[in-house]
Amino acid sequence: MTKPHTKASVIGRYLPAQLQPSTPASAFAPSNIALCKYWGKRTTELNLPINGSLSISLGQLGTNTTLKLAENGADTLSLNGKNLLADNPFYQKVFAFIDLFRRSQNLPICAETQNTIPTAAGLASSASGFAALTLAINDFFNLNLPLPVLSAFARMGSGSASRSVYTGFVEWHKGTQADGMDSHATALNTTWQDFRIGIVQVSSAEKKINSREGMNRTVNTSVLYQQWQTQAERDLSTIRHAIINQDFTHLGEAAEHNALSMHATMISAYPPVLYWQPETIAVMHTVWQLRDKGIAVYLTMDAGPNVKLLFLQQDEATIQSAFDNCTIIAPFGK
Ligand code: PMV
């Protein structure tokens, strides 16, 4: 029997026998919001998805990471200027990922990571974090690997990180290979100057179910999961075409339907995976009231209570005044 692929075995095939670290290496990766969602893994070790997904990267909002050789011989990590201790879960995740590359080589590293996402936006930083780390590792160790390979590596840190190695609209292809190397993202190479994202932060009192646990539970217990896979395939194609044709109505409708269907599927898991708070539902109603008044605004939501709005520049002032707590992002610059 052939051995199952592991992160280390897949990545190891792309590494030289001895790594040659260079001068400090820095990389930036943007955060991203999925318009067609990834929810469910076919292989947990490699974060291989059951369905393909498509996102918009958030321009300058993301993560900057710098790697250099540690002078005092011990690994160190700072996050937004604060040093983290070795028992911090984020520290452990970062160095577990770096270890996939340095293997048994003695290369103590000083890693500095800075998020440019406003804390008020309440966005998760694992996608931009693992993408920036992967890009910085590529430079630091002079690996010179192409973006699709780096996207597949970033995916092993966090699924949605596969999309954050690119800017603009990005599709993550689910792939079929057992080693997952065809499960990487590519950019759509199209810009949409007027496209806007609004992030409405609502209070979150409850502890979040992390995406890994939420996905596993949904795949294993939701009777709607089969249906979700069929719909996600269809939405992916609708959303891709709507972006290429700059058809905002079709894009907004399909993205909102996709997000709500993903949440319906999660809620039908047992125990239920429900990320919404009462305020989340209030924001949803406000979005639908605005639509009834002729404003083209659509919503999407991820593994948390915040609501993300999709709209065009012409409606920016209306959106800003309708929602108290809305951070507006122009993914292609103003
Ligand atoms: O990459 P993860 O494990 O954080 O999962 C991301 C899941 C969603 O944000 C809900 C959907 C997506 O495609 O980004």
mmCIF file of N, CA and C in Angstrom, residues 234-294:
data_model
loop_
_atom_site.group_PDB
_atom_site.id
_atom_site.type_symbol
_atom_site.label_atom_id
_atom_site.label_comp_id
_atom_site.label_asym_id
_atom_site.label_seq_id
_atom_site.Cartn_x
_atom_site.Cartn_y
_atom_site.Cartn_z
ATOM 1 N N ARG A 234 -22.347 25.041 -9.330
ATOM 2 C CA ARG A 234 -23.136 25.903 -10.206
ATOM 3 C C ARG A 234 -22.836 27.382 -9.917
ATOM 4 N N ASP A 235 -22.791 27.746 -8.637
ATOM 5 C CA ASP A 235 -22.516 29.140 -8.264
ATOM 6 C C ASP A 235 -21.128 29.582 -8.744
ATOM 7 N N LEU A 236 -20.180 28.673 -8.664
ATOM 8 C CA LEU A 236 -18.809 29.009 -9.063
ATOM 9 C C LEU A 236 -18.801 29.475 -10.516
ATOM 10 N N SER A 237 -19.494 28.736 -11.356
ATOM 11 C CA SER A 237 -19.514 29.098 -12.774
ATOM 12 C C SER A 237 -20.307 30.391 -13.006
ATOM 13 N N THR A 238 -21.450 30.552 -12.315
ATOM 14 C CA THR A 238 -22.238 31.794 -12.459
ATOM 15 C C THR A 238 -21.410 33.007 -12.034
ATOM 16 N N ILE A 239 -20.722 32.882 -10.895
ATOM 17 C CA ILE A 239 -19.963 34.011 -10.347
ATOM 18 C C ILE A 239 -18.773 34.342 -11.256
ATOM 19 N N ARG A 240 -18.094 33.309 -11.739
ATOM 20 C CA ARG A 240 -16.961 33.550 -12.641
ATOM 21 C C ARG A 240 -17.431 34.317 -13.885
ATOM 22 N N HIS A 241 -18.552 33.865 -14.475
ATOM 23 C CA HIS A 241 -19.060 34.541 -15.673
ATOM 24 C C HIS A 241 -19.512 35.965 -15.374
ATOM 25 N N ALA A 242 -20.168 36.157 -14.232
ATOM 26 C CA ALA A 242 -20.652 37.503 -13.874
ATOM 27 C C ALA A 242 -19.469 38.465 -13.702
ATOM 28 N N ILE A 243 -18.363 37.975 -13.173
ATOM 29 C CA ILE A 243 -17.180 38.841 -13.004
ATOM 30 C C ILE A 243 -16.611 39.187 -14.389
ATOM 31 N N ILE A 244 -16.472 38.185 -15.219
ATOM 32 C CA ILE A 244 -15.899 38.423 -16.556
ATOM 33 C C ILE A 244 -16.772 39.427 -17.327
ATOM 34 N N ASN A 245 -18.099 39.315 -17.179
ATOM 35 C CA ASN A 245 -19.015 40.227 -17.896
ATOM 36 C C ASN A 245 -19.324 41.502 -17.104
ATOM 37 N N GLN A 246 -18.734 41.678 -15.933
ATOM 38 C CA GLN A 246 -19.014 42.812 -15.032
ATOM 39 C C GLN A 246 -20.526 42.995 -14.871
ATOM 40 N N ASP A 247 -21.189 41.905 -14.586
ATOM 41 C CA ASP A 247 -22.639 41.895 -14.397
ATOM 42 C C ASP A 247 -22.887 41.854 -12.876
ATOM 43 N N PHE A 248 -23.037 43.047 -12.281
ATOM 44 C CA PHE A 248 -23.074 43.124 -10.828
ATOM 45 C C PHE A 248 -24.294 42.424 -10.226
ATOM 46 N N THR A 249 -25.457 42.553 -10.885
ATOM 47 C CA THR A 249 -26.671 41.944 -10.338
ATOM 48 C C THR A 249 -26.522 40.426 -10.226
ATOM 49 N N HIS A 250 -26.041 39.800 -11.312
ATOM 50 C CA HIS A 250 -25.889 38.342 -11.255
ATOM 51 C C HIS A 250 -24.835 37.924 -10.233
ATOM 52 N N LEU A 251 -23.772 38.707 -10.153
ATOM 53 C CA LEU A 251 -22.715 38.396 -9.186
ATOM 54 C C LEU A 251 -23.273 38.485 -7.759
ATOM 55 N N GLY A 252 -23.947 39.606 -7.453
ATOM 56 C CA GLY A 252 -24.473 39.816 -6.100
ATOM 57 C C GLY A 252 -25.493 38.745 -5.722
ATOM 58 N N GLU A 253 -26.407 38.461 -6.649
ATOM 59 C CA GLU A 253 -27.441 37.457 -6.352
ATOM 60 C C GLU A 253 -26.823 36.084 -6.085
ATOM 61 N N ALA A 254 -25.893 35.684 -6.946
ATOM 62 C CA ALA A 254 -25.297 34.348 -6.782
ATOM 63 C C ALA A 254 -24.440 34.281 -5.520
ATOM 64 N N ALA A 255 -23.700 35.368 -5.217
ATOM 65 C CA ALA A 255 -22.831 35.355 -4.022
ATOM 66 C C ALA A 255 -23.681 35.295 -2.745
ATOM 67 N N GLU A 256 -24.770 36.068 -2.713
ATOM 68 C CA GLU A 256 -25.631 36.064 -1.520
ATOM 69 C C GLU A 256 -26.297 34.695 -1.347
ATOM 70 N N HIS A 257 -26.787 34.159 -2.455
ATOM 71 C CA HIS A 257 -27.442 32.850 -2.395
ATOM 72 C C HIS A 257 -26.454 31.774 -1.945
ATOM 73 N N ASN A 258 -25.227 31.870 -2.451
ATOM 74 C CA ASN A 258 -24.194 30.891 -2.088
ATOM 75 C C ASN A 258 -23.896 30.952 -0.586
ATOM 76 N N ALA A 259 -23.736 32.174 -0.061
ATOM 77 C CA ALA A 259 -23.403 32.313 1.365
ATOM 78 C C ALA A 259 -24.547 31.803 2.242
ATOM 79 N N LEU A 260 -25.773 32.166 1.876
ATOM 80 C CA LEU A 260 -26.903 31.739 2.712
ATOM 81 C C LEU A 260 -27.108 30.229 2.630
ATOM 82 N N SER A 261 -26.829 29.653 1.479
ATOM 83 C CA SER A 261 -26.949 28.188 1.345
ATOM 84 C C SER A 261 -25.878 27.488 2.176
ATOM 85 N N MET A 262 -24.661 28.061 2.185
ATOM 86 C CA MET A 262 -23.606 27.473 3.030
ATOM 87 C C MET A 262 -24.042 27.517 4.495
ATOM 88 N N HIS A 263 -24.597 28.663 4.921
ATOM 89 C CA HIS A 263 -25.022 28.779 6.322
ATOM 90 C C HIS A 263 -26.187 27.842 6.627
ATOM 91 N N ALA A 264 -27.105 27.686 5.681
ATOM 92 C CA ALA A 264 -28.225 26.753 5.904
ATOM 93 C C ALA A 264 -27.693 25.333 6.083
ATOM 94 N N THR A 265 -26.678 24.996 5.296
ATOM 95 C CA THR A 265 -26.084 23.654 5.380
ATOM 96 C C THR A 265 -25.405 23.464 6.742
ATOM 97 N N MET A 266 -24.708 24.509 7.201
ATOM 98 C CA MET A 266 -24.043 24.433 8.518
ATOM 99 C C MET A 266 -25.072 24.300 9.641
ATOM 100 N N ILE A 267 -26.148 25.066 9.516
ATOM 101 C CA ILE A 267 -27.152 25.059 10.586
ATOM 102 C C ILE A 267 -27.822 23.687 10.668
ATOM 103 N N SER A 268 -27.865 22.990 9.533
ATOM 104 C CA SER A 268 -28.510 21.669 9.539
ATOM 105 C C SER A 268 -27.552 20.565 9.983
ATOM 106 N N ALA A 269 -26.312 20.940 10.351
ATOM 107 C CA ALA A 269 -25.404 19.947 10.948
ATOM 108 C C ALA A 269 -25.886 19.677 12.364
ATOM 109 N N TYR A 270 -25.368 18.621 12.997
ATOM 110 C CA TYR A 270 -25.743 18.385 14.380
ATOM 111 C C TYR A 270 -24.541 18.004 15.226
ATOM 112 N N PRO A 271 -24.252 18.674 16.347
ATOM 113 C CA PRO A 271 -24.911 19.895 16.808
ATOM 114 C C PRO A 271 -24.781 21.020 15.759
ATOM 115 N N PRO A 272 -25.742 21.919 15.712
ATOM 116 C CA PRO A 272 -25.740 22.939 14.656
ATOM 117 C C PRO A 272 -24.524 23.865 14.715
ATOM 118 N N VAL A 273 -24.105 24.302 13.543
ATOM 119 C CA VAL A 273 -23.004 25.263 13.435
ATOM 120 C C VAL A 273 -23.644 26.582 13.041
ATOM 121 N N LEU A 274 -23.896 27.418 14.041
ATOM 122 C CA LEU A 274 -24.597 28.681 13.787
ATOM 123 C C LEU A 274 -23.695 29.841 14.197
ATOM 124 N N TYR A 275 -23.281 30.639 13.222
ATOM 125 C CA TYR A 275 -22.362 31.750 13.500
ATOM 126 C C TYR A 275 -23.089 33.076 13.698
ATOM 127 N N TRP A 276 -24.367 33.125 13.412
ATOM 128 C CA TRP A 276 -25.086 34.393 13.461
ATOM 129 C C TRP A 276 -25.424 34.813 14.894
ATOM 130 N N GLN A 277 -25.477 36.120 15.085
ATOM 131 C CA GLN A 277 -25.971 36.734 16.310
ATOM 132 C C GLN A 277 -27.260 37.468 15.930
ATOM 133 N N PRO A 278 -28.063 37.863 16.917
ATOM 134 C CA PRO A 278 -29.280 38.607 16.567
ATOM 135 C C PRO A 278 -28.976 39.823 15.679
ATOM 136 N N GLU A 279 -27.854 40.506 15.941
ATOM 137 C CA GLU A 279 -27.495 41.699 15.140
ATOM 138 C C GLU A 279 -27.191 41.322 13.685
ATOM 139 N N THR A 280 -26.699 40.104 13.478
ATOM 140 C CA THR A 280 -26.405 39.652 12.103
ATOM 141 C C THR A 280 -27.700 39.671 11.293
ATOM 142 N N ILE A 281 -28.758 39.177 11.906
ATOM 143 C CA ILE A 281 -30.048 39.088 11.207
ATOM 144 C C ILE A 281 -30.621 40.486 10.986
ATOM 145 N N ALA A 282 -30.398 41.376 11.955
ATOM 146 C CA ALA A 282 -30.877 42.757 11.777
ATOM 147 C C ALA A 282 -30.183 43.394 10.566
ATOM 148 N N VAL A 283 -28.871 43.152 10.434
ATOM 149 C CA VAL A 283 -28.138 43.716 9.282
ATOM 150 C C VAL A 283 -28.677 43.121 7.976
ATOM 151 N N MET A 284 -28.972 41.822 7.991
ATOM 152 C CA MET A 284 -29.511 41.186 6.779
ATOM 153 C C MET A 284 -30.815 41.869 6.349
ATOM 154 N N HIS A 285 -31.664 42.154 7.334
ATOM 155 C CA HIS A 285 -32.947 42.814 6.995
ATOM 156 C C HIS A 285 -32.720 44.213 6.424
ATOM 157 N N THR A 286 -31.748 44.920 6.995
ATOM 158 C CA THR A 286 -31.460 46.269 6.469
ATOM 159 C C THR A 286 -30.998 46.169 5.006
ATOM 160 N N VAL A 287 -30.164 45.173 4.719
ATOM 161 C CA VAL A 287 -29.690 44.989 3.333
ATOM 162 C C VAL A 287 -30.895 44.769 2.411
ATOM 163 N N TRP A 288 -31.807 43.904 2.832
ATOM 164 C CA TRP A 288 -32.956 43.586 1.963
ATOM 165 C C TRP A 288 -33.903 44.787 1.829
ATOM 166 N N GLN A 289 -34.011 45.608 2.904
ATOM 167 C CA GLN A 289 -34.838 46.829 2.798
ATOM 168 C C GLN A 289 -34.213 47.797 1.792
ATOM 169 N N LEU A 290 -32.892 47.922 1.833
ATOM 170 C CA LEU A 290 -32.219 48.813 0.870
ATOM 171 C C LEU A 290 -32.451 48.311 -0.556
ATOM 172 N N ARG A 291 -32.400 47.008 -0.721
ATOM 173 C CA ARG A 291 -32.625 46.435 -2.064
ATOM 174 C C ARG A 291 -34.037 46.728 -2.542
ATOM 175 N N ASP A 292 -35.011 46.650 -1.609
ATOM 176 C CA ASP A 292 -36.408 46.958 -1.964
ATOM 177 C C ASP A 292 -36.526 48.403 -2.443
ATOM 178 N N LYS A 293 -35.627 49.261 -1.937
ATOM 179 C CA LYS A 293 -35.648 50.676 -2.345
ATOM 180 C C LYS A 293 -34.811 50.912 -3.605
ATOM 181 N N GLY A 294 -34.287 49.851 -4.197
ATOM 182 C CA GLY A 294 -33.567 49.995 -5.469
ATOM 183 C C GLY A 294 -32.054 50.115 -5.339
#
